[in-house]
PDB file of C-alpha atoms in Angstrom:
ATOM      1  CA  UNK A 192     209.259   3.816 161.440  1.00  0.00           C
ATOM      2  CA  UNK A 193     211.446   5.245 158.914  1.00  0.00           C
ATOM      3  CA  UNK A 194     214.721   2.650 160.155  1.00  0.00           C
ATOM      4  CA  UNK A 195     212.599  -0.421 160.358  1.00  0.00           C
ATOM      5  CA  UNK A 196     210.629   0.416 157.288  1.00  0.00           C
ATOM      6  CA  UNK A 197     214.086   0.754 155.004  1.00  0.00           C
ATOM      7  CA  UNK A 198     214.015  -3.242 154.878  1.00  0.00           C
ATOM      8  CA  UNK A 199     210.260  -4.009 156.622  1.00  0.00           C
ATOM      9  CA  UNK A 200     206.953  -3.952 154.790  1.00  0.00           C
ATOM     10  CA  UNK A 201     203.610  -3.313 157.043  1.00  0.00           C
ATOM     11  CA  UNK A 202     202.002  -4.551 153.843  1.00  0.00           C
ATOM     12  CA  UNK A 203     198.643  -5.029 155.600  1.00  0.00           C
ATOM     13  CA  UNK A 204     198.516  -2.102 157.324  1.00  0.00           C
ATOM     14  CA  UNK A 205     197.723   1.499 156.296  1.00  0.00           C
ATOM     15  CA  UNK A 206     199.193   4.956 157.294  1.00  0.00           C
ATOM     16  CA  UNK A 207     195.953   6.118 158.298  1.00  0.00           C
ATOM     17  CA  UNK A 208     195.497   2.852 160.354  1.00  0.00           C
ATOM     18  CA  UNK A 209     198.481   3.320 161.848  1.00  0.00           C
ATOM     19  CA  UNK A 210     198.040   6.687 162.868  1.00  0.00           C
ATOM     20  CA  UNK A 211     194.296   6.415 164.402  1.00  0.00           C
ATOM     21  CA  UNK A 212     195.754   3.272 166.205  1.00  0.00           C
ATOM     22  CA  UNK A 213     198.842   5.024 167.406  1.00  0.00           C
ATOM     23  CA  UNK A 214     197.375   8.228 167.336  1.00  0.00           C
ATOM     24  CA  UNK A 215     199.251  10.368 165.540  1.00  0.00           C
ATOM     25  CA  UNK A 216     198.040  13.712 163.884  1.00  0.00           C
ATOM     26  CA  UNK A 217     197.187  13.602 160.252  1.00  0.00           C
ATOM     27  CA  UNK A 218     199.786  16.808 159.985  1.00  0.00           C
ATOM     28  CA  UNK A 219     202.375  14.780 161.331  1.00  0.00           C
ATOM     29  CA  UNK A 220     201.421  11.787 159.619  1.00  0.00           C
ATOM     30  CA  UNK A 221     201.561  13.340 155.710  1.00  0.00           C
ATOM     31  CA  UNK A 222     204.739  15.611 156.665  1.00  0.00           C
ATOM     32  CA  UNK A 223     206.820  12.871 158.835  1.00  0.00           C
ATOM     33  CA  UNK A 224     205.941   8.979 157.752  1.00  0.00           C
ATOM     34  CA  UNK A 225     204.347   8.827 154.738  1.00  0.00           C
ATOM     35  CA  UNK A 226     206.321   7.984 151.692  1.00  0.00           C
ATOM     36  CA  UNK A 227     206.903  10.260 149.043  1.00  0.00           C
ATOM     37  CA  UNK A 228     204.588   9.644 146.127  1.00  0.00           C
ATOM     38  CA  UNK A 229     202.339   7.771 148.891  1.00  0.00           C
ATOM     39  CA  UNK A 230     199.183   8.768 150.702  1.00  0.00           C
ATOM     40  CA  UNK A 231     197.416   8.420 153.840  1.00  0.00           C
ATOM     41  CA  UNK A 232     195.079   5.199 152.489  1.00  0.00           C
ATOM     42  CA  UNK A 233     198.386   3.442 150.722  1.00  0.00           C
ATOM     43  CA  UNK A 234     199.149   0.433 152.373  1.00  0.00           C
ATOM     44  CA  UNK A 235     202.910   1.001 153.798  1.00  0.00           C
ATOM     45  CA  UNK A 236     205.552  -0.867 151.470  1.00  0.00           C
ATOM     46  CA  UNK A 237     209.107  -0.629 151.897  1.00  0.00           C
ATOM     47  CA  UNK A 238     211.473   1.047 149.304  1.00  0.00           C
ATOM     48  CA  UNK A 239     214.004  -1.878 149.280  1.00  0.00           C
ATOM     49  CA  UNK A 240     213.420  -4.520 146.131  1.00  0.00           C
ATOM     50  CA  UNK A 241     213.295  -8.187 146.808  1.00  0.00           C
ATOM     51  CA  UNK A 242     215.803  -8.709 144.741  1.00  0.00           C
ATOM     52  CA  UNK A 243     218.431  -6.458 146.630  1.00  0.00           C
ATOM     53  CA  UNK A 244     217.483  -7.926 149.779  1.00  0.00           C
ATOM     54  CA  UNK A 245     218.144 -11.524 149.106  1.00  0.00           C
ATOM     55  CA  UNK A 246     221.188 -10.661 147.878  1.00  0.00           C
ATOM     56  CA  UNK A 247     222.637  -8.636 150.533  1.00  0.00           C
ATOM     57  CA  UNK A 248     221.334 -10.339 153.540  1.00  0.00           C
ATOM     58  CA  UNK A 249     220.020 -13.956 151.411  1.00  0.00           C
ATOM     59  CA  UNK A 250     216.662 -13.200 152.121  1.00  0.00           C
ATOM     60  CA  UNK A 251     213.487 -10.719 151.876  1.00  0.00           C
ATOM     61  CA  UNK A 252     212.606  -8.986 155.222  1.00  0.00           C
ATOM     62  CA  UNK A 253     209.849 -10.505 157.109  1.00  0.00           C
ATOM     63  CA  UNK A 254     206.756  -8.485 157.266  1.00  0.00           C
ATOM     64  CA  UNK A 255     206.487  -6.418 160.513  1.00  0.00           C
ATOM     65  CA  UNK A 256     202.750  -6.584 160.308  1.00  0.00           C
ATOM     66  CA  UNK A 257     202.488 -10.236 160.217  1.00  0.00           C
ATOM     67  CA  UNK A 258     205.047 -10.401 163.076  1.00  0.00           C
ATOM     68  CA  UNK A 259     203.322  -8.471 165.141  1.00  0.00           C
ATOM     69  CA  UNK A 260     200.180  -9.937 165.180  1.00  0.00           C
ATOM     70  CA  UNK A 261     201.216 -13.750 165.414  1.00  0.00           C
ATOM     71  CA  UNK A 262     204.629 -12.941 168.342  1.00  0.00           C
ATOM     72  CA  UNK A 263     203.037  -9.490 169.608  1.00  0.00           C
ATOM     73  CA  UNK A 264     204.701  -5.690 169.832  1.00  0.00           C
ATOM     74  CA  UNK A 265     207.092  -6.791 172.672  1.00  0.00           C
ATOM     75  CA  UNK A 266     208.915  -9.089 170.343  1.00  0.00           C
ATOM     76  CA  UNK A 267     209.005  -6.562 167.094  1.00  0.00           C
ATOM     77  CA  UNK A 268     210.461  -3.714 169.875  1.00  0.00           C
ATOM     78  CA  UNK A 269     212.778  -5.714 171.445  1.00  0.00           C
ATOM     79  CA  UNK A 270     214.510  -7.773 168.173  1.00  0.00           C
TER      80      UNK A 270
END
C-alpha cells in the first residue's frame, strides 16, 4: 500500500472500503495505512503532485483503482 501509493492514487476508493473489502482491522487500518492528516472515510490520494510526476517520469501515475476494475487485481499485482 504504502510503495504503490507513493506515486498511485485509489482516488475512488476509501480506507474504510478498503479495509471491510480486504478486511483489515480498524486498529490496524488508522495506525498502519491511513495518511497522516487523513481519516478512515477520506478517499486515498497519493502524496506525490502532478506536477513532480510528469516531470520525473513525463507523466501522472495511472489510478490503481481504475486499473483494477477495467484489467483486474492479477494485472495491478503482477506489473
Amino acid at each position: 500500500m504504502n510503495y504503490c501509493n507513493g506515486c498511485h492514487t485509489l482516488k475512488y476508493v476509501r480506507y474504510q472500503r478498503m479495509a471491510d473489502d480486504l478486511k483489515i482491522p480498524t486498529a490496524v487500518l488508522e495506525s498502519e495505512l491511513v495518511a497522516p492528516g487523513n481519516n478512515n472515510l477520506d478517499y486515498i490520494s497519493t502524496a506525490m503532485p502532478s506536477s513532480d510526476a510528469v516531470n520525473w517520469f513525463g507523466k501522472t501515475a495511472p489510478d490503481l483503482s481504475l486499473i483494477a476494475r477495467s484489467k483486474g487485481t492479477d494485472y495491478v499485482y503482477a506489473s
